[in-house]
CSV table of C-alpha atoms in Angstrom, one decimal:
chain,number,residue,atom,x,y,z
A,211,MET,CA,-63.1,55.7,2.2
A,212,SER,CA,-60.1,57.5,0.9
A,213,VAL,CA,-57.4,58.4,3.1
A,214,SER,CA,-58.4,61.6,2.2
A,215,GLU,CA,-61.8,61.3,3.4
A,216,ASN,CA,-60.5,59.7,6.7
A,217,ASN,CA,-58.7,62.7,7.3
A,218,ALA,CA,-61.3,65.0,7.2
A,219,THR,CA,-63.4,62.9,9.0
A,220,THR,CA,-61.2,63.1,12.3
A,221,ALA,CA,-60.2,66.8,11.2
A,222,ALA,CA,-64.2,67.0,12.1
A,223,ASN,CA,-64.5,65.0,14.5
A,224,PRO,CA,-61.3,64.5,16.8
A,225,SER,CA,-63.2,62.3,19.3
A,226,ALA,CA,-63.0,60.0,16.9
A,227,SER,CA,-59.2,59.9,16.6
A,228,GLN,CA,-59.1,60.1,20.5
A,229,GLU,CA,-61.5,56.8,20.5
A,230,GLN,CA,-59.2,54.9,18.3
A,231,ALA,CA,-56.2,55.6,20.1
A,232,SER,CA,-58.1,54.8,23.2
A,233,GLU,CA,-58.8,51.5,21.6
A,234,SER,CA,-55.5,50.7,20.2
A,235,SER,CA,-53.7,51.7,23.8
A,236,GLU,CA,-56.5,49.5,25.6
A,237,LYS,CA,-54.3,46.6,27.9
A,238,THR,CA,-55.2,43.3,28.9
A,239,HIS,CA,-52.9,40.5,30.5
A,240,PHE,CA,-50.8,38.0,28.8
A,241,GLY,CA,-49.5,36.4,31.6
A,242,PHE,CA,-48.2,38.8,34.3
A,243,GLN,CA,-47.1,40.9,31.3
A,244,GLN,CA,-49.4,43.6,30.2
A,245,VAL,CA,-49.7,44.0,26.7
A,246,ASP,CA,-52.1,46.1,23.6
A,247,LYS,CA,-55.3,44.3,24.0
A,248,ASN,CA,-55.7,43.4,20.1
A,249,ALA,CA,-52.8,41.5,20.4
A,250,LYS,CA,-53.4,39.1,23.1
A,251,ALA,CA,-55.0,36.7,20.9
A,252,SER,CA,-52.3,36.4,18.2
A,253,MET,CA,-49.9,36.1,21.3
A,254,VAL,CA,-51.8,33.2,22.7
A,255,ALA,CA,-52.1,31.4,19.5
A,256,GLU,CA,-48.5,31.5,19.1
A,257,VAL,CA,-48.2,29.2,22.7
A,258,PHE,CA,-50.7,26.7,21.7
A,259,GLN,CA,-48.9,26.6,17.8
A,260,SER,CA,-45.9,25.9,19.7
A,261,VAL,CA,-47.2,23.1,22.2
A,262,ALA,CA,-49.8,21.3,20.1
A,263,ALA,CA,-48.2,18.2,19.5
A,264,LYS,CA,-47.1,17.8,22.5
A,265,TYR,CA,-50.1,19.3,24.3
A,266,ASP,CA,-51.8,15.5,25.6
A,267,ILE,CA,-48.4,13.9,26.8
A,268,MET,CA,-47.6,17.5,29.0
A,269,ASN,CA,-51.5,17.7,30.3
A,270,ASP,CA,-50.8,13.8,31.5
A,271,VAL,CA,-47.3,14.4,32.9
A,272,MET,CA,-48.1,18.0,34.6
A,273,SER,CA,-51.4,16.9,36.5
A,274,MET,CA,-50.1,13.2,37.3
A,275,GLY,CA,-53.1,11.9,34.7
A,276,ILE,CA,-56.0,13.8,37.3
A,277,HIS,CA,-57.0,15.7,34.5
A,278,ARG,CA,-58.9,12.8,33.0
A,279,LEU,CA,-60.7,12.5,36.3
A,280,TRP,CA,-61.5,16.2,36.6
A,281,LYS,CA,-63.0,16.0,32.6
A,282,ARG,CA,-65.0,12.8,33.7
A,283,PHE,CA,-66.6,14.6,36.7
A,284,THR,CA,-67.4,17.6,33.8
A,285,ILE,CA,-68.7,15.0,31.8
A,286,ASP,CA,-71.0,13.5,34.8
A,287,CYS,CA,-72.8,16.9,35.6
A,288,SER,CA,-73.4,17.8,31.7
A,289,GLY,CA,-77.1,15.8,31.9
A,290,ALA,CA,-75.5,14.7,28.2
A,291,ARG,CA,-77.6,12.0,26.5
A,292,ALA,CA,-78.7,10.8,23.1
A,293,GLY,CA,-79.5,13.5,20.5
A,294,HIS,CA,-78.3,16.3,22.4
A,295,LYS,CA,-76.1,18.7,20.4
A,296,VAL,CA,-73.2,19.9,22.2
A,297,LEU,CA,-70.3,22.4,21.7
A,298,ASP,CA,-66.7,21.5,23.4
A,299,LEU,CA,-65.4,25.5,22.9
A,300,ALA,CA,-61.9,25.6,22.9
A,301,GLY,CA,-61.8,21.5,22.7
A,302,GLY,CA,-58.2,21.1,22.0
A,303,THR,CA,-57.3,17.4,20.9
A,304,GLY,CA,-60.4,16.7,21.7
A,305,ASP,CA,-60.6,14.7,24.9
A,306,LEU,CA,-64.3,16.3,25.7
A,307,THR,CA,-65.5,15.4,22.3
A,308,ALA,CA,-64.6,11.8,22.1
A,309,LYS,CA,-66.9,10.7,25.3
A,310,PHE,CA,-69.5,13.6,24.0
A,311,SER,CA,-69.7,11.8,20.8
A,312,ARG,CA,-70.4,8.1,22.4
A,313,ILE,CA,-73.0,9.4,24.3
A,314,VAL,CA,-75.3,11.7,22.2
A,315,GLY,CA,-74.8,9.2,19.3
A,316,GLU,CA,-76.0,8.8,15.9
A,317,SER,CA,-78.8,11.4,16.4
A,318,GLY,CA,-76.7,13.6,18.2
A,319,GLU,CA,-73.4,16.0,16.7
A,320,VAL,CA,-70.7,17.6,18.8
A,321,VAL,CA,-69.1,20.5,17.6
A,322,LEU,CA,-65.5,20.5,18.7
A,323,ALA,CA,-64.1,24.5,18.4
A,324,ASP,CA,-61.1,26.1,18.8
A,325,ILE,CA,-59.5,29.1,17.9
A,326,ASN,CA,-56.3,27.9,17.3
A,327,ASP,CA,-55.7,25.8,13.5
A,328,ALA,CA,-53.1,23.7,15.1
A,329,MET,CA,-55.1,22.7,18.2
A,330,LEU,CA,-58.3,21.6,15.8
A,331,ARG,CA,-55.8,19.9,13.7
A,332,VAL,CA,-54.2,17.9,16.4
A,333,GLY,CA,-58.1,17.2,18.0
A,334,ARG,CA,-59.1,16.0,14.3
A,335,ASP,CA,-56.6,13.5,13.8
A,336,LYS,CA,-56.8,11.7,17.3
A,337,LEU,CA,-60.7,11.4,17.0
A,338,ARG,CA,-59.9,10.1,13.7
A,339,ASP,CA,-57.8,7.6,14.5
A,340,LYS,CA,-60.0,6.6,16.9
A,341,GLY,CA,-62.8,6.0,14.6
A,342,ILE,CA,-64.6,8.5,16.0
A,343,VAL,CA,-66.6,10.4,13.0
A,344,GLY,CA,-70.2,11.0,11.5
A,345,ASN,CA,-71.1,12.9,14.6
A,346,VAL,CA,-68.5,15.2,14.7
A,347,GLN,CA,-68.0,18.8,13.3
A,348,TYR,CA,-64.8,20.9,13.6
A,349,VAL,CA,-65.4,24.7,13.6
A,350,GLN,CA,-62.3,26.7,14.0
A,351,ALA,CA,-64.3,29.5,16.1
A,352,ASN,CA,-63.5,32.6,18.6
A,353,ALA,CA,-65.1,32.6,21.9
A,354,GLU,CA,-65.8,35.9,21.9
A,355,ALA,CA,-68.0,35.4,19.0
A,356,LEU,CA,-69.0,32.5,18.2
A,357,PRO,CA,-70.4,31.7,14.7
A,358,PHE,CA,-73.6,30.2,15.8
A,359,PRO,CA,-77.2,30.9,15.5
A,360,ASP,CA,-79.4,31.8,18.3
A,361,ASN,CA,-80.3,29.1,20.5
A,362,SER,CA,-77.9,26.1,19.0
A,363,PHE,CA,-77.2,23.9,21.5
A,364,ASP,CA,-77.9,21.7,24.7
A,365,ILE,CA,-74.8,22.2,26.5
A,366,ILE,CA,-71.7,24.2,26.3
A,367,THR,CA,-68.4,23.0,27.7
A,368,ILE,CA,-64.8,25.2,27.8
A,369,ALA,CA,-62.1,23.2,29.6
A,370,PHE,CA,-59.1,24.8,30.8
A,371,GLY,CA,-59.7,27.8,27.5
A,372,LEU,CA,-61.8,30.7,29.4
A,373,ARG,CA,-58.5,31.7,30.9
A,374,ASN,CA,-56.3,32.3,27.4
A,375,VAL,CA,-59.9,34.5,25.9
A,376,THR,CA,-59.1,38.2,26.0
A,377,ASP,CA,-62.3,39.1,27.5
A,378,LYS,CA,-64.4,36.7,29.2
A,379,ASP,CA,-67.7,38.9,29.6
A,380,LYS,CA,-68.0,38.9,26.1
A,381,ALA,CA,-67.3,34.8,25.4
A,382,LEU,CA,-69.8,34.4,28.4
A,383,ALA,CA,-72.2,36.2,26.6
A,384,SER,CA,-71.6,34.9,23.6
A,385,MET,CA,-72.4,31.1,25.0
A,386,TYR,CA,-75.1,32.5,26.4
A,387,ARG,CA,-76.6,33.2,23.4
A,388,VAL,CA,-76.1,30.1,21.6
A,389,LEU,CA,-77.2,28.0,24.2
A,390,LYS,CA,-80.7,26.5,24.1
A,391,PRO,CA,-83.2,27.5,26.7
A,392,GLY,CA,-83.1,25.1,29.2
A,393,GLY,CA,-79.5,24.0,28.3
A,394,ARG,CA,-76.5,24.2,30.6
A,395,LEU,CA,-72.7,25.6,30.5
A,396,LEU,CA,-69.8,24.1,32.4
A,397,VAL,CA,-66.8,25.4,32.7
A,398,LEU,CA,-63.8,23.3,33.3
A,399,GLU,CA,-60.7,25.7,35.1
A,400,PHE,CA,-57.7,26.0,37.1
A,401,SER,CA,-59.0,28.3,39.7
A,402,LYS,CA,-57.5,28.8,43.5
A,403,PRO,CA,-56.8,26.2,46.1
A,404,THR,CA,-58.8,26.7,49.3
A,405,SER,CA,-55.7,25.7,51.3
A,406,GLU,CA,-53.0,28.2,52.1
A,407,VAL,CA,-50.2,25.1,52.6
A,408,LEU,CA,-51.7,23.8,48.5
A,409,ASN,CA,-51.5,27.4,47.5
A,410,LYS,CA,-47.4,27.4,48.5
A,411,VAL,CA,-47.4,24.2,47.1
A,412,TYR,CA,-49.0,25.1,43.7
A,413,ASP,CA,-46.7,28.1,43.4
A,414,ALA,CA,-43.5,26.1,43.7
A,415,TYR,CA,-44.7,23.9,41.4
A,416,SER,CA,-46.5,26.2,38.7
A,417,PHE,CA,-43.6,28.4,38.4
A,418,HIS,CA,-40.6,26.6,39.6
A,419,LEU,CA,-41.0,22.9,38.1
A,420,LEU,CA,-43.4,23.0,35.0
A,421,PRO,CA,-42.0,25.6,33.1
A,422,LYS,CA,-38.7,22.8,33.5
A,423,ILE,CA,-40.8,20.3,32.6
A,424,GLY,CA,-41.8,21.8,29.7
A,425,GLU,CA,-38.3,22.8,28.6
A,426,LEU,CA,-37.6,18.6,28.9
A,427,VAL,CA,-40.3,17.5,27.5
A,428,ALA,CA,-42.0,19.7,25.0
A,429,LYS,CA,-38.9,21.7,24.3
A,430,ASP,CA,-41.0,24.8,25.0
A,431,GLY,CA,-40.4,26.3,28.8
A,432,ASP,CA,-41.5,30.0,28.1
A,433,SER,CA,-45.2,28.7,26.7
A,434,TYR,CA,-45.7,27.2,30.1
A,435,LYS,CA,-44.4,29.7,32.4
A,436,TYR,CA,-47.2,31.9,30.4
A,437,LEU,CA,-49.6,28.8,31.1
A,438,ALA,CA,-48.9,29.2,34.5
A,439,GLU,CA,-49.2,32.7,34.9
A,440,SER,CA,-52.5,32.9,32.7
A,441,ILE,CA,-54.0,30.3,35.9
A,442,ARG,CA,-52.8,32.8,38.4
A,443,MET,CA,-54.9,36.4,36.5
A,444,HIS,CA,-57.8,33.8,35.8
A,445,PRO,CA,-60.8,35.0,38.3
A,446,GLU,CA,-61.1,32.8,41.1
A,447,GLN,CA,-64.6,30.8,42.3
A,448,ASP,CA,-66.9,33.5,43.3
A,449,VAL,CA,-65.8,36.5,40.9
A,450,LEU,CA,-66.2,33.5,37.7
A,451,LYS,CA,-69.8,32.5,39.4
A,452,GLY,CA,-70.8,36.4,39.4
A,453,MET,CA,-69.8,36.8,36.0
A,454,MET,CA,-71.6,34.0,34.8
A,455,GLU,CA,-74.7,35.6,36.7
A,456,ASP,CA,-73.9,38.9,35.1
A,457,ALA,CA,-73.9,37.5,31.4
A,458,GLY,CA,-77.6,35.7,32.3
A,459,PHE,CA,-76.6,32.5,33.7
A,460,GLU,CA,-79.0,31.0,36.4
A,461,GLN,CA,-78.6,28.6,39.2
A,462,VAL,CA,-74.8,29.0,38.9
A,463,THR,CA,-72.6,26.7,41.0
A,464,TYR,CA,-69.5,25.6,41.2
A,465,HIS,CA,-67.1,22.7,42.6
A,466,ASN,CA,-64.1,22.7,43.8
A,467,LEU,CA,-61.5,19.8,42.5
A,468,THR,CA,-58.1,18.7,43.9
A,469,GLY,CA,-58.2,21.6,47.1
A,470,GLY,CA,-59.4,24.4,44.5
A,471,ILE,CA,-56.2,23.7,42.0
A,472,VAL,CA,-59.2,23.4,39.4
A,473,ALA,CA,-63.0,24.3,39.9
A,474,LEU,CA,-66.1,23.2,37.8
A,475,HIS,CA,-68.4,25.9,37.2
A,476,ARG,CA,-72.2,24.9,36.0
A,477,GLY,CA,-74.5,27.6,35.2
A,478,PHE,CA,-78.7,27.3,33.1
A,479,LYS,CA,-80.2,29.0,30.4
A,480,PHE,CA,-83.9,29.4,31.2
């Protein structure tokens, strides 16, 4: 359509221009900031471009190594077995992919998908250095519009990635679509501590100490300030459970880990 044709359409249909303006001005959160909805994905991408090289080190430092136990629990709850096809969404540097690769074996497949190419490269290089090849594929993908056919995967995991997605409802619907009937989704994510005392301690750590650690180790305090804020903006346990049910998942449950600092949600597609 030419510019003149577009102007003519707008003139004939003023509501079209109003809808376009509304879409472009629609807001969402980036940490505690309100930003244009269309800009969030690129802003999140900049954060992970910055932290990719130090991501694994920072995970160990930030959680004092406990993230490994959270991920092991996720694997234990996945029901993965030989021959399964698994999607490790927002898989980052591939911690879950490495474990799933060994479980599903030569007859299975694991797809490590991430929207950020820097994270994907770090994950691919790390897994190949460990000799994990053959049954792992790497795909750059947006969780809101997964580029896979319907009913493709036995298991989908998304660990510490859903909070960075702009439209979480759309992403959950996309995951439901590509999950096989009988398959399960596992969402491992920071959540709301169940104790008020723990919540206050966690706030002090997140907003005062974490950015300083990020500056010291990763030379990027601002990105870790965003990550702390993004955790607080993520839906708490029961809200996320309801969102998964609204997307079509059944028998949705969650387990609080480390006093609710992290929660593992699990739902099935029947």
